[in-house]
Coordinates of C-alpha atoms and ligand atoms in Angstrom, one line a residue:
M1 CA -6.0 -0.9 34.0
V2 CA -9.4 0.6 33.6
E3 CA -10.5 2.1 36.9
D4 CA -14.0 3.0 35.8
S5 CA -15.2 0.5 33.3
I6 CA -18.6 2.0 32.6
F7 CA -19.8 0.2 29.4
L8 CA -19.8 2.2 26.2
R9 CA -23.1 1.3 24.4
S10 CA -22.0 3.0 21.2
L11 CA -19.1 0.6 20.8
D12 CA -21.7 -2.2 20.1
L13 CA -22.7 -0.2 17.0
F14 CA -19.3 -1.0 15.6
K15 CA -19.1 -4.5 17.0
D16 CA -22.5 -5.7 15.9
A17 CA -22.5 -4.0 12.5
F18 CA -21.6 -7.0 10.4
P19 CA -25.0 -8.6 9.6
G20 CA -26.6 -5.2 8.8
R21 CA -23.7 -4.2 6.6
I22 CA -23.9 -7.5 4.6
N23 CA -27.6 -6.9 4.0
Q24 CA -26.8 -3.4 2.9
I25 CA -24.3 -4.7 0.4
L26 CA -26.7 -7.3 -0.9
K27 CA -29.3 -4.6 -1.3
S28 CA -26.8 -2.4 -3.1
K29 CA -26.1 -5.2 -5.5
E30 CA -29.8 -5.9 -6.2
D31 CA -30.1 -2.2 -7.0
G32 CA -27.3 -2.5 -9.6
K33 CA -24.5 -0.9 -7.5
K34 CA -21.0 -2.3 -8.1
I35 CA -19.0 -3.5 -5.1
V36 CA -15.3 -2.7 -5.0
G37 CA -12.9 -4.5 -2.7
T38 CA -9.6 -2.9 -1.5
L39 CA -6.7 -4.1 0.6
C40 CA -4.6 -1.0 1.2
L41 CA -4.8 2.7 2.3
Y42 CA -3.2 3.9 -1.0
V43 CA -6.5 3.3 -2.9
P44 CA -8.5 6.5 -2.3
D45 CA -12.0 5.7 -1.1
E46 CA -13.2 9.1 -2.4
I47 CA -12.7 8.0 -6.1
I48 CA -14.6 4.7 -5.5
Y49 CA -17.6 6.5 -3.9
A50 CA -17.6 9.3 -6.5
C51 CA -18.4 6.8 -9.2
G52 CA -21.4 5.5 -7.2
A53 CA -19.8 2.1 -6.2
D54 CA -19.8 0.7 -2.7
R55 CA -16.5 -0.4 -1.1
V56 CA -15.4 -3.1 1.4
I57 CA -12.0 -3.8 2.9
L58 CA -10.7 -7.3 2.2
C59 CA -7.7 -7.5 4.5
G60 CA -7.8 -10.7 6.4
G61 CA -7.1 -10.7 10.2
R62 CA -8.3 -14.2 11.0
S63 CA -6.3 -17.4 11.1
A64 CA -9.0 -19.8 9.9
P65 CA -8.7 -19.1 6.1
I66 CA -4.9 -19.5 6.1
V67 CA -5.0 -23.4 5.8
A68 CA -6.8 -23.1 2.4
A69 CA -4.4 -20.3 1.3
E70 CA -1.3 -22.4 2.0
E71 CA -2.3 -24.8 -0.8
Y72 CA -1.4 -22.0 -3.2
L73 CA 0.9 -19.7 -1.3
P74 CA 4.2 -20.5 0.6
R75 CA 3.9 -21.0 4.4
N76 CA 6.6 -18.4 5.0
L77 CA 4.5 -15.5 3.8
C78 CA 2.8 -12.7 5.8
P79 CA -0.4 -14.0 7.5
L80 CA -2.3 -10.9 6.3
I81 CA -1.7 -11.9 2.7
K82 CA -2.6 -15.5 3.3
S83 CA -5.7 -14.8 5.3
S84 CA -7.0 -12.3 2.7
F85 CA -6.4 -14.8 -0.2
G86 CA -7.8 -17.7 1.9
S87 CA -11.0 -15.8 2.6
V88 CA -11.6 -15.5 -1.2
I89 CA -10.9 -19.1 -2.1
D90 CA -12.1 -20.9 1.0
Q91 CA -15.5 -22.4 0.2
K92 CA -16.0 -23.2 3.9
C93 CA -15.7 -19.5 4.6
S94 CA -18.7 -18.6 2.4
K95 CA -20.7 -21.6 3.6
T96 CA -20.3 -20.6 7.2
K97 CA -21.1 -17.0 6.1
S98 CA -18.1 -15.8 8.1
C99 CA -17.0 -13.5 5.3
P100 CA -19.8 -13.5 2.7
H101 CA -18.9 -10.0 1.4
F102 CA -15.8 -11.5 -0.4
G103 CA -18.2 -13.3 -2.8
L104 CA -20.1 -10.1 -3.5
V105 CA -17.2 -8.0 -4.8
D106 CA -17.3 -7.1 -8.5
L107 CA -13.8 -5.7 -8.7
I108 CA -10.7 -5.7 -6.5
V109 CA -8.7 -2.5 -6.7
A110 CA -5.3 -3.7 -5.5
E111 CA -2.0 -1.8 -5.3
A112 CA 1.7 -2.4 -5.9
T113 CA 3.1 -2.3 -2.4
C114 CA 4.9 -5.3 -0.9
D115 CA 6.2 -8.2 -3.1
G116 CA 4.0 -10.8 -1.4
K117 CA 0.8 -8.9 -2.1
K118 CA 1.8 -8.1 -5.7
K119 CA 2.3 -11.8 -6.5
M120 CA -0.8 -12.9 -4.5
Y121 CA -2.9 -10.4 -6.6
E122 CA -1.8 -12.4 -9.8
L123 CA -3.5 -15.5 -8.3
L124 CA -6.5 -13.6 -6.9
D125 CA -7.4 -12.3 -10.4
K126 CA -8.5 -15.9 -11.2
Y127 CA -11.3 -15.7 -8.6
I128 CA -12.3 -12.0 -8.6
P129 CA -11.3 -9.5 -11.3
T130 CA -8.3 -7.7 -9.8
Y131 CA -7.0 -4.3 -11.1
V132 CA -3.5 -3.5 -9.7
M133 CA -2.8 0.2 -9.4
D134 CA 0.9 1.0 -9.5
L135 CA 2.6 3.3 -6.9
P136 CA 5.8 5.3 -6.9
Q137 CA 8.1 3.5 -4.5
K138 CA 10.2 6.6 -3.7
P139 CA 7.5 9.2 -2.8
E140 CA 10.0 12.0 -2.4
N141 CA 11.3 11.7 -6.0
Q142 CA 10.4 14.7 -8.1
N143 CA 8.3 12.8 -10.5
A144 CA 6.5 10.7 -7.9
L145 CA 3.5 12.9 -7.5
E146 CA 2.8 13.3 -11.2
Y147 CA 3.2 9.5 -11.7
Y148 CA 0.7 8.8 -8.9
I149 CA -1.8 11.3 -10.3
K150 CA -1.6 9.5 -13.6
E151 CA -2.2 6.2 -11.8
L152 CA -5.3 7.7 -10.1
D153 CA -6.5 8.9 -13.5
S154 CA -6.2 5.4 -14.8
L155 CA -8.1 4.1 -11.8
K156 CA -10.8 6.7 -12.5
D157 CA -11.2 5.3 -16.0
V158 CA -11.4 1.7 -14.8
L159 CA -14.1 2.6 -12.2
E160 CA -16.1 4.7 -14.8
K161 CA -16.0 1.7 -17.1
L162 CA -17.1 -0.6 -14.3
T163 CA -20.1 1.5 -13.2
G164 CA -21.0 3.4 -16.3
N165 CA -20.9 6.6 -14.2
K166 CA -18.8 9.7 -14.8
I167 CA -16.6 10.8 -11.9
T168 CA -16.9 14.6 -11.9
D169 CA -14.9 17.2 -9.8
V170 CA -18.2 18.1 -8.1
L171 CA -18.7 14.5 -7.0
L172 CA -15.0 14.1 -5.9
R173 CA -15.2 17.3 -3.8
K174 CA -18.3 16.0 -2.1
E175 CA -16.6 12.7 -1.2
I176 CA -13.4 14.6 -0.1
K177 CA -15.5 16.7 2.2
S178 CA -17.2 13.7 3.8
A179 CA -14.0 11.8 4.2
N180 CA -12.4 14.8 5.9
E181 CA -15.3 15.0 8.3
T182 CA -14.6 11.4 9.3
R183 CA -10.9 12.2 9.8
R184 CA -11.8 15.2 12.0
L185 CA -14.0 13.1 14.2
L186 CA -11.2 10.6 14.6
H187 CA -8.8 13.4 15.5
A188 CA -11.3 14.5 18.1
L189 CA -11.3 11.0 19.6
Y190 CA -7.6 10.8 19.6
E191 CA -7.4 14.2 21.4
L192 CA -9.3 12.5 24.3
R193 CA -6.6 9.8 24.4
K194 CA -3.9 12.4 25.1
R195 CA -5.5 13.0 28.6
D196 CA -3.7 11.6 31.7
S197 CA -6.6 9.2 32.1
P198 CA -8.1 8.6 28.7
P199 CA -11.8 7.6 28.5
I200 CA -11.2 4.9 25.9
R201 CA -8.8 2.0 25.8
G202 CA -6.7 1.0 22.8
T203 CA -8.4 -2.3 22.4
E204 CA -11.8 -0.5 22.2
M205 CA -10.5 2.1 19.7
L206 CA -9.0 -0.6 17.6
K207 CA -12.3 -2.3 17.2
V208 CA -13.7 1.0 15.9
L209 CA -10.9 1.5 13.5
Q210 CA -11.2 -2.1 12.1
Q211 CA -14.7 -1.1 10.9
M212 CA -13.5 2.1 9.2
H213 CA -13.2 0.6 5.7
F214 CA -15.9 -2.0 6.1
L215 CA -18.9 0.1 7.1
A216 CA -20.5 2.6 4.8
P217 CA -18.9 6.0 5.5
D218 CA -22.2 7.6 6.6
E219 CA -22.8 4.9 9.1
F220 CA -19.2 4.9 10.4
R221 CA -19.4 8.7 10.8
K222 CA -22.8 8.5 12.6
N223 CA -21.4 5.9 15.0
L224 CA -18.3 8.0 15.7
V225 CA -20.5 11.0 16.6
L226 CA -22.5 8.8 19.1
L227 CA -19.3 7.5 20.6
L228 CA -17.9 11.0 21.1
D229 CA -21.2 12.1 22.7
E230 CA -21.1 9.2 25.0
L231 CA -17.5 9.8 26.0
K232 CA -18.4 13.4 26.8
V233 CA -21.0 12.4 29.4
K234 CA -19.7 9.2 30.9
K235 CA -16.9 9.4 33.4
R236 CA -14.4 6.8 32.4
E237 CA -10.7 6.7 33.2
S238 CA -8.0 4.3 32.2
S239 CA -4.5 4.1 33.6
G240 CA -1.3 2.1 33.2
P241 CA 2.0 2.6 31.3
R242 CA 1.2 4.6 28.2
I243 CA 2.0 2.5 25.1
M244 CA 2.2 3.3 21.4
I245 CA 1.7 0.3 19.1
S246 CA 3.6 0.8 15.9
G247 CA 3.9 -1.3 12.8
C248 CA 1.8 -3.6 10.6
P249 CA -1.9 -3.3 10.3
M250 CA -4.2 -5.2 12.7
A251 CA -7.1 -6.3 10.4
S252 CA -10.4 -7.3 11.9
G253 CA -10.0 -10.6 13.8
N254 CA -6.4 -9.9 14.8
M255 CA -6.4 -8.6 18.3
K256 CA -3.8 -10.8 20.0
V257 CA -1.0 -8.4 20.8
P258 CA -3.2 -5.3 21.8
E259 CA -5.3 -7.5 24.0
I260 CA -2.2 -9.0 25.7
I261 CA -0.8 -5.5 26.3
E262 CA -4.0 -4.2 27.9
N263 CA -4.9 -7.4 29.8
R264 CA -1.4 -7.2 31.4
G265 CA -1.9 -3.7 32.6
G266 CA -0.6 -1.5 29.8
L267 CA -2.7 1.3 28.2
I268 CA -2.5 1.8 24.4
V269 CA -2.9 5.5 23.8
V270 CA -2.0 5.6 20.1
E271 CA -1.5 3.3 17.1
E272 CA 1.0 4.2 14.5
S273 CA -0.5 1.8 12.0
C274 CA -2.9 1.5 9.1
T275 CA -5.5 0.5 11.7
G276 CA -4.6 3.8 13.4
T277 CA -3.1 7.1 12.6
R278 CA -2.0 6.3 9.0
A279 CA -5.6 5.8 8.1
F280 CA -6.8 9.4 8.9
W281 CA -4.0 11.7 10.1
D282 CA -3.7 13.9 7.1
L283 CA -6.7 15.6 5.5
V284 CA -7.2 16.2 1.8
D285 CA -6.9 19.9 0.8
E286 CA -10.5 20.9 -0.2
N287 CA -9.3 24.0 -2.0
K288 CA -7.2 22.3 -4.6
E289 CA -8.0 20.5 -7.8
P290 CA -9.4 17.2 -6.4
M291 CA -7.3 14.5 -8.1
R292 CA -4.1 16.4 -7.3
A293 CA -5.2 17.0 -3.7
L294 CA -6.0 13.3 -3.3
A295 CA -2.6 12.3 -4.7
E296 CA -0.8 14.7 -2.4
R297 CA -2.6 13.4 0.7
Y298 CA -2.4 9.7 -0.1
L299 CA 1.3 9.8 -1.1
K300 CA 2.0 11.1 2.4
I301 CA 1.0 7.7 4.0
P302 CA 4.2 6.6 5.7
C303 CA 4.1 2.9 4.7
A304 CA 7.3 0.8 5.1
C305 CA 6.9 -0.3 1.5
M306 CA 8.2 3.2 0.6
S307 CA 11.8 4.2 0.6
P308 CA 13.2 6.2 2.2
N309 CA 10.4 6.5 4.8
D310 CA 11.7 9.3 6.9
R311 CA 8.2 10.7 7.3
R312 CA 7.3 7.6 9.4
I313 CA 10.2 8.1 11.8
A314 CA 9.3 11.7 12.2
Q315 CA 5.7 10.9 12.8
I316 CA 6.4 8.2 15.4
L317 CA 8.6 10.7 17.4
Q318 CA 5.9 13.4 17.1
L319 CA 3.1 11.0 18.3
A320 CA 5.3 9.7 21.1
G321 CA 5.6 13.3 22.4
D322 CA 2.0 14.4 21.8
F323 CA 0.5 11.3 23.5
N324 CA 3.1 11.3 26.3
V325 CA 4.1 7.7 25.5
D326 CA 6.2 5.7 28.0
G327 CA 7.1 2.9 25.6
V328 CA 6.6 1.6 22.1
V329 CA 5.6 -1.9 21.2
Y330 CA 6.9 -2.4 17.6
Y331 CA 4.5 -4.9 16.0
T332 CA 5.4 -6.8 12.9
L333 CA 3.7 -9.7 11.2
Q334 CA 6.1 -12.6 10.3
F335 CA 7.7 -12.2 6.9
C336 CA 6.8 -8.6 6.6
H337 CA 10.2 -7.5 5.5
G338 CA 9.4 -3.8 5.1
Y339 CA 8.3 -3.2 8.7
N340 CA 10.8 -5.7 10.1
V341 CA 13.8 -4.0 8.5
E342 CA 12.5 -0.5 9.3
K343 CA 12.4 -1.5 13.0
Y344 CA 16.2 -0.7 13.3
R345 CA 15.8 2.9 12.2
V346 CA 12.7 3.4 14.4
G347 CA 14.5 1.8 17.4
E348 CA 17.6 4.1 16.9
A349 CA 15.4 7.2 16.7
L350 CA 13.4 6.3 19.8
K351 CA 16.6 5.4 21.7
Q352 CA 17.9 9.0 21.1
S353 CA 14.6 10.3 22.6
G354 CA 14.9 7.9 25.6
I355 CA 11.8 5.9 24.7
P356 CA 12.1 2.1 25.2
L357 CA 10.9 -0.2 22.5
L358 CA 9.7 -3.8 22.7
S359 CA 9.7 -5.7 19.4
I360 CA 7.1 -8.4 18.8
E361 CA 7.1 -10.4 15.6
T362 CA 4.1 -12.7 15.4
D363 CA 1.5 -14.4 13.2
Y364 CA -2.2 -15.1 13.6
S365 CA -1.9 -18.3 15.7
G366 CA -2.0 -18.4 19.5
A367 CA 1.2 -20.5 19.7
D368 CA 3.3 -17.6 21.0
S369 CA 0.8 -16.0 23.3
E370 CA 2.4 -17.2 26.5
Q371 CA 5.9 -16.0 25.4
I372 CA 4.5 -12.6 24.4
K373 CA 2.8 -12.3 27.8
T374 CA 6.0 -12.9 29.5
R375 CA 7.9 -10.3 27.4
V376 CA 5.1 -7.7 27.7
D377 CA 5.0 -8.2 31.6
A378 CA 8.8 -7.6 31.7
F379 CA 8.4 -4.5 29.5
L380 CA 5.6 -3.0 31.5
E381 CA 7.4 -3.6 34.7
M382 CA 10.4 -1.8 33.4
L383 CA 8.2 1.2 32.4
E384 CA 6.4 1.5 35.8
Ligands
BJ8_1 S1 -0.2 1.3 3.4 S2 0.9 -1.3 5.6 S3 -2.3 -1.3 4.1 S4 0.7 -1.9 2.2 S5 0.8 -7.3 3.4 S6 3.1 -4.7 3.9 S7 1.9 -6.6 6.6 S8 4.0 -8.1 4.2 S9 -0.6 -4.4 4.7 FE1 -0.3 -2.4 4.1 FE2 -1.1 -0.5 2.5 FE3 1.3 -0.3 3.6 FE4 -0.9 0.0 5.1 FE5 3.7 -6.2 5.4 FE6 1.9 -8.1 5.1 FE7 2.8 -6.7 3.0 FE8 1.2 -5.6 4.7

């Protein structure tokens, strides 16, 4: 529960940013800038910005576009994949202007992660040119890093061809420095969440993180600074059983489970997720050759598409300790086999550390909300 719910004005900067950002992208296009769409953390933003393009995230978190997507894709497929595809093909979506940025994208830079996404990208290419970057599936293999560097080099070529601009080491270093600044600010925010009574709730933090790959980096960073300043002067305290949410990403529009957790009295103190720590935890080494440094950092992302994924287990245990977590809500989207299967190993590791786990597998509909509330209530009661 939030004991002192003093309103944070700077949160509105993230919440209300959508129309301004769309105008900004339209203006960029008029000025001849190329717009690149991405759907995964393994595509380094630094390379996209170094070639003078703008970037928007295209991961769908809303249920509305799924109906249109199911005319092409099987029903038993991850809702994030269907929502993303539906947002591109759904004419109603562009008419209502709920996601006009999808229609402004010149090139999608996709990635070979889960099977559902890979096959969806083949269909997506009919609507927006889609380049699929390959990834090593076993990041600890001795050739994995060199292979990833080669893939990033190919991506660099594709982007240089798209924009007509050369990506130099100087430009890459500048982008790496800026991205690291953003990561440091997010670390500073997460430090505040380690407090006994954190000044910001998980649902508030999530709305910030959902804007991380949508807003222009300068604007996102500027808003983070304002949020940090506001948190320093306003006395806000939150309480309740301390929860880590761990698992699939929660793209913009998808707030069902975190809202239920916090509305029922839990307090989310950390998200082990791509809308959470996986997006910013590791920094890029600014002293190394830029493409190698980028490859080293991005290959460390502990996604369940990788095997084995020991790094994720270790990180979950580390975060649970650092953030003094009482329990973990393991969040998977339906038909996301990677995160679903990995749940067993995460559960075993947490059991050994005496940390309880509640597993929730869900989609973007509200059909299971009541059932989730009942299970969350029982879990929170057990933790208290
Ligand atoms: S780095 S988590 S953003 S792939 S689409 S894997 S939910 S079945 S999004 Fe992801 Fe990159 Fe990994 Fe992160 Fe499962 Fe759905 Fe696949 Fe998904």
